[in-house]
Every structure is written in C-alpha cells, then in structure tokens.
XYZ file of C-alpha atoms in Angstrom:
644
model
C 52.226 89.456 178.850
C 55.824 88.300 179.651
C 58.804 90.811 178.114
C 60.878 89.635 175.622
C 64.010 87.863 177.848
C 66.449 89.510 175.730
C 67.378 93.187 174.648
C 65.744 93.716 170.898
C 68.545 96.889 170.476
C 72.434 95.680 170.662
C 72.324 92.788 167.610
C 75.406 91.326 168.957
C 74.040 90.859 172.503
C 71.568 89.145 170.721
C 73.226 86.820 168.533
C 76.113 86.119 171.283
C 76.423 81.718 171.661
C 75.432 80.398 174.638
C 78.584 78.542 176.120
C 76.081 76.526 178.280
C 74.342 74.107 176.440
C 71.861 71.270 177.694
C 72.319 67.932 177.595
C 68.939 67.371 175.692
C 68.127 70.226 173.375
C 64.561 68.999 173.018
C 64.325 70.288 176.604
C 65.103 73.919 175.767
C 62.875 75.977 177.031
C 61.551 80.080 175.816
C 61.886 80.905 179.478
C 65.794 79.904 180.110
C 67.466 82.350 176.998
C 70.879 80.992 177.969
C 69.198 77.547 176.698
C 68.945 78.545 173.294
C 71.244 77.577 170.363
C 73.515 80.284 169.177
C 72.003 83.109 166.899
C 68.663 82.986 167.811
C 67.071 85.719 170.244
C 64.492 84.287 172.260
C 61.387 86.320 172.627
C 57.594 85.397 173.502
C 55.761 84.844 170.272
C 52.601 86.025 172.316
C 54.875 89.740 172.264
C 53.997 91.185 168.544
C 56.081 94.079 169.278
C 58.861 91.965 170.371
C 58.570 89.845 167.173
C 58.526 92.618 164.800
C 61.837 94.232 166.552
C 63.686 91.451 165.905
C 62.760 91.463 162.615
C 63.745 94.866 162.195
C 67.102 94.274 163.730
C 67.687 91.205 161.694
C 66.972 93.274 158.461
C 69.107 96.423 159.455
C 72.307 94.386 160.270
C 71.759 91.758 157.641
C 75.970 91.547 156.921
C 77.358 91.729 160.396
C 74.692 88.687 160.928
C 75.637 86.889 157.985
C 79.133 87.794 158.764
C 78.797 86.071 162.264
C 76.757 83.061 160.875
C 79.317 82.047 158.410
C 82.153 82.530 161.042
C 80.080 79.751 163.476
C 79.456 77.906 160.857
C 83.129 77.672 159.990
C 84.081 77.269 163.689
C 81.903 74.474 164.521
C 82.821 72.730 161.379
C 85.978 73.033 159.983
C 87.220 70.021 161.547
C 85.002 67.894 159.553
C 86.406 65.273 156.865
C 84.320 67.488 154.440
C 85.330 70.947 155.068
C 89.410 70.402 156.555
C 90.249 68.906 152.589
C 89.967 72.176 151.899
C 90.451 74.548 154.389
C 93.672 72.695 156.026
C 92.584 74.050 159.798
C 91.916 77.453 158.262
C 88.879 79.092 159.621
C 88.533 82.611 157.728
C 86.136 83.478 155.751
C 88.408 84.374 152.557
C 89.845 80.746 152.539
C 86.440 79.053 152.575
C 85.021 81.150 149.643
C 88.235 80.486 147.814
C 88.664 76.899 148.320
C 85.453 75.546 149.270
C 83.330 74.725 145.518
C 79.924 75.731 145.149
C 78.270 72.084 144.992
C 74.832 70.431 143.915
C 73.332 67.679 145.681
C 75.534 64.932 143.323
C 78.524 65.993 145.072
C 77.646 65.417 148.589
C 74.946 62.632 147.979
C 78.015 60.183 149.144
C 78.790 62.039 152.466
C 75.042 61.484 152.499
C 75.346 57.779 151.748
C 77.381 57.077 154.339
C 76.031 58.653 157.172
C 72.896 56.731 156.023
C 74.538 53.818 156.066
C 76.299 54.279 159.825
C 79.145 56.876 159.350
C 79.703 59.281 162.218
C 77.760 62.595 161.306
C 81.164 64.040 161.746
C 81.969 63.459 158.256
C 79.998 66.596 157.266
C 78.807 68.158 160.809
C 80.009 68.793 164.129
C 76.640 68.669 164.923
C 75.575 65.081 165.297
C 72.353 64.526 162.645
C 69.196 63.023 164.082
C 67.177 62.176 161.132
C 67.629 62.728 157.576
C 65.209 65.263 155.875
C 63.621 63.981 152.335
C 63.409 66.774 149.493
C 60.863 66.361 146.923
C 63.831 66.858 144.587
C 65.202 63.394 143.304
C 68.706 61.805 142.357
C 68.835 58.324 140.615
C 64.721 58.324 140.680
C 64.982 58.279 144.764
C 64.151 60.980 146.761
C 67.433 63.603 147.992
C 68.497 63.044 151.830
C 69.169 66.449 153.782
C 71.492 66.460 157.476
C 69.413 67.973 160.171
C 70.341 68.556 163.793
C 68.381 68.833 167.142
C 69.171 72.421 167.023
C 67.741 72.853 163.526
C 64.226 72.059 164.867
C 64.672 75.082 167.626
C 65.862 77.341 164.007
C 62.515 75.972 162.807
C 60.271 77.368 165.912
C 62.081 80.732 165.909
C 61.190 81.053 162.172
C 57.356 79.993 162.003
C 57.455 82.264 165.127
C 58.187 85.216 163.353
C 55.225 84.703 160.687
C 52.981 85.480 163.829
C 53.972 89.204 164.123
C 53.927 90.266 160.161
C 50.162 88.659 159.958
C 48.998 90.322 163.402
C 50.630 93.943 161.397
C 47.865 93.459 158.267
C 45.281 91.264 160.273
C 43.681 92.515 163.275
C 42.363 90.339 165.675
C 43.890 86.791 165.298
C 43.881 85.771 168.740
C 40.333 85.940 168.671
C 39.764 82.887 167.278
C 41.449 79.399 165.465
C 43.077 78.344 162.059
C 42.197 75.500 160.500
C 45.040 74.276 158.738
C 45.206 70.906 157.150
C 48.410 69.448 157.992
C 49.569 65.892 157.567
C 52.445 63.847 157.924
C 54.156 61.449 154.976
C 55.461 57.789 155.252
C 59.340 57.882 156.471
C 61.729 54.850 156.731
C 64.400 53.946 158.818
C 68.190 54.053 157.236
C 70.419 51.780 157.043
C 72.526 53.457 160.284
C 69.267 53.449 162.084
C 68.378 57.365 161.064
C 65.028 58.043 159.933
C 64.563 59.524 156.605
C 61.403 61.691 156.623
C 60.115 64.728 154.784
C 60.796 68.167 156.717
C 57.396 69.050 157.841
C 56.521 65.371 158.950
C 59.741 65.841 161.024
C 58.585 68.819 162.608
C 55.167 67.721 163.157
C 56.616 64.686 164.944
C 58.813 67.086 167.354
C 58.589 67.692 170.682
C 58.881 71.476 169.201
C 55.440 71.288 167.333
C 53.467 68.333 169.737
C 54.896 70.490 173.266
C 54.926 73.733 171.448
C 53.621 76.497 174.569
C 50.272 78.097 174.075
C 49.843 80.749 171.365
C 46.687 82.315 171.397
C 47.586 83.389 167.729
C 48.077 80.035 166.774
C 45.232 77.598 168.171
C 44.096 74.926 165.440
C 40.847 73.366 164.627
C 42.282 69.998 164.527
C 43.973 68.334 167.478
C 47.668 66.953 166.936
C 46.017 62.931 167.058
C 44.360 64.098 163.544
C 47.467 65.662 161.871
C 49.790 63.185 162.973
C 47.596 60.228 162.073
C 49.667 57.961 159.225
C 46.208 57.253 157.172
C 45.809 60.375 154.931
C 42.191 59.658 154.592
C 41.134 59.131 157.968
C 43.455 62.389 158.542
C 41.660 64.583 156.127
C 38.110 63.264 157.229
C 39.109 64.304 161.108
C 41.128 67.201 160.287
C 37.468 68.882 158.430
C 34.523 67.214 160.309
C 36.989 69.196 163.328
C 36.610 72.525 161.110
C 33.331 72.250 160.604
C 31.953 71.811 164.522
C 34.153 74.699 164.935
C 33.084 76.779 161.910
C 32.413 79.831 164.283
C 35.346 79.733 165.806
C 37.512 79.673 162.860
C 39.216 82.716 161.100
C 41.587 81.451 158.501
C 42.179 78.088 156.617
C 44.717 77.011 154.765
C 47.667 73.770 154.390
C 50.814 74.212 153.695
C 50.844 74.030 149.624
C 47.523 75.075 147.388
C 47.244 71.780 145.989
C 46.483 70.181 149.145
C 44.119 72.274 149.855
C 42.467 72.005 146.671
C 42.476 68.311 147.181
C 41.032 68.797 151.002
C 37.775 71.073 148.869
C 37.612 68.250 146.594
C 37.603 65.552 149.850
C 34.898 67.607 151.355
C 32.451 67.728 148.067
C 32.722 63.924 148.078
C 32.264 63.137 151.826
C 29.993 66.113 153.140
C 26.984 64.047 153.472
C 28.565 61.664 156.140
C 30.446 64.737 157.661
C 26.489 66.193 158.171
C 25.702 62.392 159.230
C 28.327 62.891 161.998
C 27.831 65.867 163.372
C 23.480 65.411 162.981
C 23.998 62.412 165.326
C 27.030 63.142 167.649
C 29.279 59.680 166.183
C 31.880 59.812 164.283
C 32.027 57.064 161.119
C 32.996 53.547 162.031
C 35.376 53.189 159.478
C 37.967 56.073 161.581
C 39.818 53.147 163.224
C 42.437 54.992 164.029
C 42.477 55.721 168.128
C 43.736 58.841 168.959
C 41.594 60.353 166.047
C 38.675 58.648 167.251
C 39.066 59.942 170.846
C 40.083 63.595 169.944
C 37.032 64.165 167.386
C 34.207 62.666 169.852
C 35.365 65.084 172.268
C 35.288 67.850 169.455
C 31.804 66.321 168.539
C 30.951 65.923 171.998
C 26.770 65.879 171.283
C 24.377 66.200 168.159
C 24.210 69.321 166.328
C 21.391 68.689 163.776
C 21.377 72.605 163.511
C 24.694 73.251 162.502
C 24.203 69.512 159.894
C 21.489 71.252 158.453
C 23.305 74.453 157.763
C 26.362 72.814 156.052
C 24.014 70.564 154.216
C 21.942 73.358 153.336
C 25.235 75.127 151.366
C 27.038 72.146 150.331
C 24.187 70.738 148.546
C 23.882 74.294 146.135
C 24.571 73.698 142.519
C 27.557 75.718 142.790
C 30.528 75.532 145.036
C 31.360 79.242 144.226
C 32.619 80.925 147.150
C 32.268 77.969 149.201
C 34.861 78.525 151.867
C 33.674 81.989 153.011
C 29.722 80.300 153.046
C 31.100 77.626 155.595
C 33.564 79.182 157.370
C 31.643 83.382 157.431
C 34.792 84.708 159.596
C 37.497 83.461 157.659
C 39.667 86.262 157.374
C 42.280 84.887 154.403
C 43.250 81.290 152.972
C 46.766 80.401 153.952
C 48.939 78.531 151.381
C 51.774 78.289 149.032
C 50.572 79.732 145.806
C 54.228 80.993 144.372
C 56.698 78.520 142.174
C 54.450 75.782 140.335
C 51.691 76.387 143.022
C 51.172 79.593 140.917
C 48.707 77.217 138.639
C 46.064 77.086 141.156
C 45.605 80.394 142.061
C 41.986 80.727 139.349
C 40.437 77.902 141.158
C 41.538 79.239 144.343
C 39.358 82.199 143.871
C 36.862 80.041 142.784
C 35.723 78.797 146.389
C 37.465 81.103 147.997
C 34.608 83.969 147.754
C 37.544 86.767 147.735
C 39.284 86.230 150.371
C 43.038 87.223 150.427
C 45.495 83.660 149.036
C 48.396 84.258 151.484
C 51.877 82.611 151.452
C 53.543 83.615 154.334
C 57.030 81.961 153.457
C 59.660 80.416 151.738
C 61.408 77.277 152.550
C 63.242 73.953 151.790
C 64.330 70.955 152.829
C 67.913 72.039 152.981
C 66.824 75.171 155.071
C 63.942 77.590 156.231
C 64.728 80.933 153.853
C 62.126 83.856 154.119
C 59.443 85.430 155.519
C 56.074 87.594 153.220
C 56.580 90.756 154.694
C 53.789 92.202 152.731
C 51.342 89.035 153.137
C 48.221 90.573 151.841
C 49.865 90.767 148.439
C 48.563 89.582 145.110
C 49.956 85.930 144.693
C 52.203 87.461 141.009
C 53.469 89.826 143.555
C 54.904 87.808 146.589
C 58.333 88.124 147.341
C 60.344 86.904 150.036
C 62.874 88.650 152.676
C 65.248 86.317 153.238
C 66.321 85.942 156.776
C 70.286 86.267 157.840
C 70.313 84.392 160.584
C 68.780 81.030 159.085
C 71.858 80.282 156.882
C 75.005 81.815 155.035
C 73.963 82.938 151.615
C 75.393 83.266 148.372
C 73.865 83.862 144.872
C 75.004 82.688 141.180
C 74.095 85.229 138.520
C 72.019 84.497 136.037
C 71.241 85.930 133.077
C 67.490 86.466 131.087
C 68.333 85.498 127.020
C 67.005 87.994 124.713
C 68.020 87.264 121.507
C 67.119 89.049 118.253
C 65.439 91.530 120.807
C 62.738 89.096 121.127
C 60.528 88.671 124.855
C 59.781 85.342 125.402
C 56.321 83.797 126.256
C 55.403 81.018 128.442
C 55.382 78.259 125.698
C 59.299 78.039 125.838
C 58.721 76.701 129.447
C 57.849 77.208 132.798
C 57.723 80.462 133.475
C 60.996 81.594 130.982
C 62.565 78.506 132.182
C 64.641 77.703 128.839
C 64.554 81.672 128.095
C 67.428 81.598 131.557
C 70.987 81.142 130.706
C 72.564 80.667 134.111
C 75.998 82.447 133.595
C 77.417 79.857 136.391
C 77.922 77.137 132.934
C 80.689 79.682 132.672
C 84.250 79.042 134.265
C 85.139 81.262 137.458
C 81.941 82.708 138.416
C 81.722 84.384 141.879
C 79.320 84.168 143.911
C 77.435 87.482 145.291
C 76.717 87.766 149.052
C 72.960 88.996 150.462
C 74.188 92.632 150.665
C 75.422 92.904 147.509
C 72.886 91.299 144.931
C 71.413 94.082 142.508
C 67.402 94.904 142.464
C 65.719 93.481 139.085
C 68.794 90.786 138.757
C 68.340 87.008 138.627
C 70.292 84.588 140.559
C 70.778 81.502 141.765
C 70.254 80.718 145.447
C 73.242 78.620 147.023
C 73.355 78.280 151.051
C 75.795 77.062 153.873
C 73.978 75.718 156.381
C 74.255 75.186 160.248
C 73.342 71.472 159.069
C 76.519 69.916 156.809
C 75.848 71.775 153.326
C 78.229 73.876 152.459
C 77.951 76.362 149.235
C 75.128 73.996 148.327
C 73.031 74.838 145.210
C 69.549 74.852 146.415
C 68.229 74.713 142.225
C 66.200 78.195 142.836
C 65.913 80.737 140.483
C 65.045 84.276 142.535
C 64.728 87.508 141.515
C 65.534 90.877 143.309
C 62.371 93.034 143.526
C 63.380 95.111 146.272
C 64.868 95.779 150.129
C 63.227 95.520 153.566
C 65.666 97.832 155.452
C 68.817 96.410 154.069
C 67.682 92.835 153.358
C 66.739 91.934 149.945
C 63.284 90.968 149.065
C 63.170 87.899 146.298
C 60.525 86.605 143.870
C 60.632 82.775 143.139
C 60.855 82.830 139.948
C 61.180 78.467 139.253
C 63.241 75.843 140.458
C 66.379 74.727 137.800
C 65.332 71.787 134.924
C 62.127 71.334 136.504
C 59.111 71.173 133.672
C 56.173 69.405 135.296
C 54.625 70.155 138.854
C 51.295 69.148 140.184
C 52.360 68.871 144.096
C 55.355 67.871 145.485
C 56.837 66.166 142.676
C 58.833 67.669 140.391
C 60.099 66.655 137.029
C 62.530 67.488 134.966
C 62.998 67.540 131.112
C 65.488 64.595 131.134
C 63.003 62.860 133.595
C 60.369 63.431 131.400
C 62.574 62.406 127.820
C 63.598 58.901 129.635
C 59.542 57.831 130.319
C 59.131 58.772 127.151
C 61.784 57.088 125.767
C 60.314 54.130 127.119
C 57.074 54.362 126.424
C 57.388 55.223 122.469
C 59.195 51.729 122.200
C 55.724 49.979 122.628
C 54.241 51.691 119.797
C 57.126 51.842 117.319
C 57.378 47.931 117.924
C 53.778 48.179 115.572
C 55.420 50.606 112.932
C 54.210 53.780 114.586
C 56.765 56.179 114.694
C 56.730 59.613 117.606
C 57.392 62.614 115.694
C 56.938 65.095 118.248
C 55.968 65.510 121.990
C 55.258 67.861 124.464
C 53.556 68.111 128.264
C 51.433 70.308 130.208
C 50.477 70.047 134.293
C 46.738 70.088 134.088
C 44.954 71.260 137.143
C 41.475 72.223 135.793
C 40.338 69.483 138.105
C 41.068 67.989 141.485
C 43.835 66.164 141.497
C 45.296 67.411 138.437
C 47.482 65.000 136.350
C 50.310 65.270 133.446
C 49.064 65.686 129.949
C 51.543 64.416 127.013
C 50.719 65.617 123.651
C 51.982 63.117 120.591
C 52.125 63.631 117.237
C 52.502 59.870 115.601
C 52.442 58.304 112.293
C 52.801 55.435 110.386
C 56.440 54.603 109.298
C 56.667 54.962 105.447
C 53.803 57.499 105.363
C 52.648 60.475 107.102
C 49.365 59.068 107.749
C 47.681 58.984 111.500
C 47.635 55.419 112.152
C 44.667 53.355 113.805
C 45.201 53.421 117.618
C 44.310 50.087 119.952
C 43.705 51.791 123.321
C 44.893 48.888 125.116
C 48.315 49.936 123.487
C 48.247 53.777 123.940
C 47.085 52.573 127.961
C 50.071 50.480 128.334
C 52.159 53.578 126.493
C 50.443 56.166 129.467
C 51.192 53.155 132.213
C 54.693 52.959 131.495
C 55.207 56.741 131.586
C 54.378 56.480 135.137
C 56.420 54.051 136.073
C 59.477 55.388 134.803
C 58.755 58.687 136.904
C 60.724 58.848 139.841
C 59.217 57.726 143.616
C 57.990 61.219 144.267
C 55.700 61.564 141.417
C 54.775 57.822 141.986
C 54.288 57.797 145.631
C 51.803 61.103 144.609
C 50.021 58.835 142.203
C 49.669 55.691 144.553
C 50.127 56.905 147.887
C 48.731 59.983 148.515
C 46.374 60.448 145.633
C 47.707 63.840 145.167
C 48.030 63.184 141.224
C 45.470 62.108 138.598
C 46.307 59.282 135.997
C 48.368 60.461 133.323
C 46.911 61.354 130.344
C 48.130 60.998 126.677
C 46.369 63.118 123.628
C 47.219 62.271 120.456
C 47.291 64.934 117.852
C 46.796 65.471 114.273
C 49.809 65.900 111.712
C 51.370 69.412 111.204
C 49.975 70.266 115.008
C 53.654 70.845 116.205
C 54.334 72.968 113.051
C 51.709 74.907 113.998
C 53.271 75.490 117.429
C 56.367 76.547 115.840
C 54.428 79.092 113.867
C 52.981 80.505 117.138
C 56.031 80.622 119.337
C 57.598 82.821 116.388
C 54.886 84.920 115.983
C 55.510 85.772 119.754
C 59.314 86.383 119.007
C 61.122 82.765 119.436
C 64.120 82.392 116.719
C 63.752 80.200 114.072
C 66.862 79.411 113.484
C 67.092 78.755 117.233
C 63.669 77.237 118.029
C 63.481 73.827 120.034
C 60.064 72.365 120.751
C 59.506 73.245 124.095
C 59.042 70.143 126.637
C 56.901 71.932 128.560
C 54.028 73.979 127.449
C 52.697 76.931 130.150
C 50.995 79.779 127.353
C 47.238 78.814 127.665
C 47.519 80.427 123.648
C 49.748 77.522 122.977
C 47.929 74.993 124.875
C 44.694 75.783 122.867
C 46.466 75.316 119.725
C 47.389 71.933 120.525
C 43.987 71.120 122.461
C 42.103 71.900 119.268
C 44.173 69.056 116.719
C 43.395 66.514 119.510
C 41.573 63.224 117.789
C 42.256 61.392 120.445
C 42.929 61.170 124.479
C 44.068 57.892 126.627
C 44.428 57.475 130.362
C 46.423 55.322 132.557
C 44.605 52.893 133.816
C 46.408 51.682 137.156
C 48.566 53.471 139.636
C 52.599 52.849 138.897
C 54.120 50.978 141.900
C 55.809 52.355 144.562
C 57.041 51.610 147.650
C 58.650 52.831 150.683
C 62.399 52.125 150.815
C-alpha cells in the first residue's frame, strides 16, 4: 500500500501552492504531489488512515484554511473586471468583505451571459472556464449557468475521495466487493462561445477524472462506464441493472446519486424483470440496446447463460410483494446509498419499503456552484444527517436567519416546506454581516453564501442550514430547505411565484366559462413511482357559490397548461427523463380551504396573520383536503421542451 506523498501533520506544508503547474491539468497525476492544484493534499484513497488524517487536520485548522483559501482566491482573482470594481488592486481580506456585496445568481447571470456568448473567462476568473455547469435552479424559466475550471474537476476527486475513509470507519469490509450505483448522464448543449453547458455530475462523469480515475478497490462498480455514460436513459438504466443483477453476489451496496432515481430505477426493474431474466436465461442481451459500447460491455458482463441465477430473480420478483426487495436480490448489500435530506426527505417511507432495513445513507452535500460537505456520521437516521462542511472546498460565509414565532405559536408543516414561510431571513434587513465558519452559533439558522475558486464571489447559494453541532472545530449543518422553493419531485424545483404564474395561466381557461378560482394549493405526491404535482382548487360559479359542472376536456387543458408554464427543468423531467408523473388537478368542495384555515389555527397559525399556504407538507392537512375531493384530472400529454 503506497504512503500518503505528503506529511498529514504541518497543515501549511500541506496546503502550500505548487508554483509548478502542468500544461494540461487533466494530466495530473496522484503520484507527482507537486502536480496538484493548490490546497489540496494528495494522498492514496486506497490509504484509509491517510484519508481520515486529513480530515482531521482539515477540521482542527478550519480558520487558518479558510483564512488561506480566501487569500488565493483573492490573489488569483482580483484582477478580474468583476472583482478590481471593487477592490481597486486591493487584495486583503477586510477590503473584500467590505466592498465586495453578497450577490444571488441575478447579479452575475450577465458576467455569465457573456462568457457564454464568447467573453474571455477573465471577466470573472483568472482561471480560464471549460464548460459551464447547469443548476437545477432556474432564472427566466432557463436553467442557471455555473463557471467551472480544469482544476475544479481535481477539487471534485479529492472530495468524493474523502467519502471513502468515513464509510470504511462504520462499514467493514468494502473492498471486498462492488457498488452498484446507478449513474447517468443528462443532455448538455454547446454555448454560444463554443462552451458546453452541462449539469455537474454529467461533467464529471464525462472527465478524464471519473473515465481514467486509478483503481480503488473501495470503489469498483457493477456497471461499466459505456452504460453510465450512454445518452439514452432507458437503454442506460436497462444495462446499468441487468449488470447488477449477473453480479448480485458480488455486490455490497446500491444506491444513485438522489432517492428519486433510485426509486424510479425499482420501478424500471418491476416493469422490465421478465426480459432482464430473458437475458441473462439465454446469455443475449435485448435487440432493442442499440447503443454500442453498452452492447459490447454487458455481453462481456453476460458472457454465457445463467438459467440458475434467471430462475432465482424470477423466482423473487414474481412474489406478490416487493417488500424488502433489494436485500432479497442483492443478500450482501450492506446499505442503500442516496440523497434522502432537502426534498429527497419525502421518499424515505418507500425507501424502507424495498429496502428490507438496510441503512439509507447520504454521504454528502453538494451543488452546482461547489462541492460543500461530507456525513461524518453516515449510518445516521435520514432526520438526523448533518453535514461537516469542508474548508478547503470554498470560502464561506453565512446570513442569519431567524425562526418566526409569533403569539408563541410552533408552526406545523402546512405553512410550507418544512417551516419554509415560518423563516424570516434577517438578511431583508439593511447592513447584515455575514458570519464566517468559525464563528456561526450551534442551534442557529443561516444562510449559506460561498466564494469560490470558480468566479462566484459572496454568492448566495439559496440554502437554509442549521448548526447541530462541531466535528473538531468545523461545524456540522442540517439542510434544512432551499429559499422560495415549494414543490420538489427530483431535480426540479419550484417556487411559489413559479407556481402562482402557471396558475395564473391556467385559471384563465376556466374563468373564460364563468368559473371563478377561489382558492389553491399544491402538494409533491410521491406515493407512486414517478411522483407528480397535485393542485388542489376550490371553484365556483360566478354569481353563486355553487360547484359548477366540469368538462374534463377543459380541466385537461387547465392541468396541460400548468406544465407548460413550468420552467425547462420541471419540463425536461416530465418529457425527457420521465422522472415526473403528469400533473394532477383535484377539485374540491366549497368551504374545503376554510376548513384548512381552521386546522392550521388549531395547530397555532395567527389568524389575523394566516395566508393559505402554497404548499401543503402536514399529511393532517393533506387528508383534510383529500377527503372534500369530488373530483381529480390529469394532464394528458407531456409539456414541450427542448434542449437550447
């Protein structure tokens, strides 16, 4: 087992910048340190006890490191058209938190533009920008751009790296077998400058970092790299399981990267299993996987028949129930592997469904904008994840925020997703400072805002975190919910003004016939595979408070146009990737939201304050409404999208 190259004890040994860089940093190699980009300490990922030093020492020196990360930052950068506006040649530390505004993504979106559109990178980085990273976050209905840099991709490594160590401390015996994870990659498009414009983890994936990424016997996948980077999702998700299945001794953990897509991956598998069994019984894989490199890569992982190992799935997948279903296929699995914090939370009950007790494990938290923090404590409950947040990955600050109380009152989930309108974010205030890492308090709410070694500077990421404790001296954080966003099935995310526009829009259609919208609220609804958005209306006639007579063709066209006035993410989830079921609106009876009112009160929401909430999360609240349905409509056809 090779040593770790460099000395785990003197931080600033570690974190010294290389002065010799390579010409092509996708040729930087683990065995030449003085290779690596600036602040990251190379180490074998093989070397558990090297991995979990480093994490130590990043965690006991967590301001000297954030100290030294804002300083490079400001070196490398302050000549920039962004950043010299404001710091006039400057490069201390005092002048940029003084001068430099805290931002959201509508203030830089035209630095953005414009390296999009052929600008030299220099604009915001010193760093030229390779690609530009897509957030599932929106502006203007189209998806936000993020810089990277070739050296970002290396920041990338040395993080997933370190999620090797903390699993190997609570899970013995890793490198004893494989993982199947269930990756995939999403459509990207070229700018108009000639940069592509793809979300993060298709950019990894499509890195010489992930496809020429060393051995790592903690790390070895069911599926070969020809399934996960295959553009056709199905033909993807057929390779990427019959792969798991031939190898269903071998393999002891599954998992993708969010809960949903796994979910949708169990629901794949109960539709196809018979042809998987087909497949492996005779040796050949389907005719309809045109795609070559799958095709090659699987027959060698089928290699011969195995009517055995056919019968045995068959055998299990054919039971009445699909309870426990995971552990029945795949007996070693040692834990499922995905996001289950944030809007994921809502699939943690089905989850357990097939997952026959195993452990639900989210191992980090990240971003487009930047990779954040690392599950030290992995084999926690999913309501009890938090996140150490790493100092080396990014300079960051906090906004306070502030839980409303009023009248004395706790809040319940049916003012919105998870306390979301019980926040008031003290930052609407004039002249709020920002707290560093070291210096946020434990049960305090904040705001996460980040300088990056990638153009963003005192960017507001839209996370609300909570303190819940320290890991040495770095603070441990529970996502708590991203800012304004209501609805949340996978990737997309939609806000309350998102949500009031489509509606907007829709209600036109049906007050064109004398029907009037008194009242409306949503709900994500994932009791089945894909879940969808659910709209509850209360409507009447005008003149009258009587529930007119519905034409479903109408109420159709009403659903329909709800989707299309979503923005690209949620429609590209819809069309595209099938993530999302067809949106679904239930009409209620008169007095239903009344009777909402009445319960949100009872639980201690002001009346003389009380808004309906967009957004309904208390399952209390969403039986009350369920039970005054009379009647339910479904969108019919996918809303168009395309890739632009």
């Amino acid at each position: 087992m090779r040593a770790c190259p460099i000395s785990c004890t003197a931080v600033k040994q570690q974190f010294s910048t290389c002065s010799r860089k390579p010409k092509d940093v996708n040729q930087m190699t683990r065995g030449n340190p003085c290779q690596l980009p600036g602040m990251l300490p190379n180490y074998d990922p093989n070397d558990n006890e090297a991995g979990m030093k480093i994490l130590e020492d990043l965690t006991e020196n967590v301001e000297q490191i954030q100290q030294r990360v804002l300083e490079e930052i400001i070196t490398r950068n302050a000549r920039t058209d962004y950043l010299k506006g404001f710091l006039d040649g400057q490069f201390d530390k005092q002048v940029f938190k003084k001068t430099v505004p805290v931002v959201n993504y509508e203030d830089i979106k035209p630095y953005i533009e414009r390296i999009a559109n052929g600008d030299s990178s220099n604009i915001i980085s010193a760093e030229p920008i390779i690609e530009l990273l897509t957030s599932s976050g929106t502006s203007g209905g189209q998806p936000k751009m993020m810089p990277s840099t070739a050296e970002d991709l290396h920041r990338k490594t040395f993080f997933y790296n370190l999620l090797v160590p903390v699993m190997n401390k609570y899970v013995d015996g890793l490198d004893e077998g494989k993982a199947m994870y269930l990756l995939f990659v999403k459509p990207e498009t070229k700018t108009p400058s000639g940069l592509m414009a793809r979300p993060v983890l298709t950019s990894y994936y499509k890195s010489n970092n992930f496809q020429n990424r060393p051995f790592n016997r903690f790390n070895v996948f069911t599926s070969p790299d020809e399934t996960i980077l295959c553009s056709d999702s199905k033909q993807s998700m057929y390779c990427q399981l019959l792969c798991g299945l031939v190898q269903r001794q071998e393999v002891l953990r599954v998992g993708a990267v969010f809960a949903s897509a796994f979910l949708r991956a169990i629901k794949f598998l109960e539709d196809n299993w018979k042809e998987l069994c087909s497949n492996i019984r005779t040796g050949h894989v389907s005719d309809w996987i045109t795609d070559p490199g799958c095709r090659k890569v699987v027959s060698l992982v089928l290699n011969k028949p195995k009517p055995e190992l056919a019968d045995l799935i068959e055998h299990e997948c054919s039971s009445k129930s699909w309870e426990g279903i995971i552990k029945k296929l795949w007996p070693r699995t040692k834990y499922i592997e995905v996001i289950v914090t944030g809007s994921m939370a809502q699939y943690v009950s089905t989850l357990e469904y097939y997952s026959g007790g195993l452990p639900l494990v989210s191992t980090m938290y990240a971003s487009s904008e930047c990779y954040f923090g690392i599950n030290f404590k992995p084999l926690s409950k999913p309501w009890d994840v938090s996140y150490t947040l790493i100092p080396n990955m990014a300079y960051f600050e906090f906004l306070p925020v502030k839980e409303k109380n009023e009248d004395g009152a706790q809040y319940v989930q049916c003012n919105g997703v998870c306390k979301e309108n019980c926040m008031e974010k003290e930052t609407e205030k004039e002249d709020v400072e920002t707290v560093e890492l070291v210096d946020v308090k434990l049960g305090q709410y904040y705001e996460l805002v980040v300088t990056t070694f990638t153009g963003l500077y005192r960017y507001r990421v839209g996370d609300i975190l909570m303190v819940t404790g320290f890991h040495n001296k770095a603070p441990q954080f529970r996502f708590v919910h991203r800012r304004n966003v209501v609805l949340s099935i996978d990737t997309d995310k939609t806000s309350e003004e998102d949500l009031l526009k489509a509606v907007t829009k829709a209600k036109v259609i049906v007050e064109s016939l004398g029907i009037l919208l008194i009242e409306y609220t949503s709900y994500a609804d994932t009791s089945s595979i894909p879940g969808h958005y659910v709209l509850f209306w209360e409507l009447t006639s005008k003149g009258n408070n009587h529930l007119p007579v519905l034409d479903p063709k109408i109420m159709e066209q009403c659903c329909s146009t709800v989707e299309e006035s979503l923005d690209s993410v949620y429609r590209r989830c819809r069309r595209k990737d099938n993530s999302i079921g067809p949106l679904e609106i239930r009409v209620v009876q008169h007095g239903t939201f009344d009777a909402l009112m009445d319960f949100c009160v009872s639980q201690g929401s002001s009346v003389n304050q009380y808004k309906t909430p967009r957004c309904i999360k208390s399952g209390e609240a969403i039986n009350i409404l369920d039970s005054r349905v009379v009647a339910r409509f479904f969108s019919q056809k996918a809303p168009f999208w395309e890739l632009v």
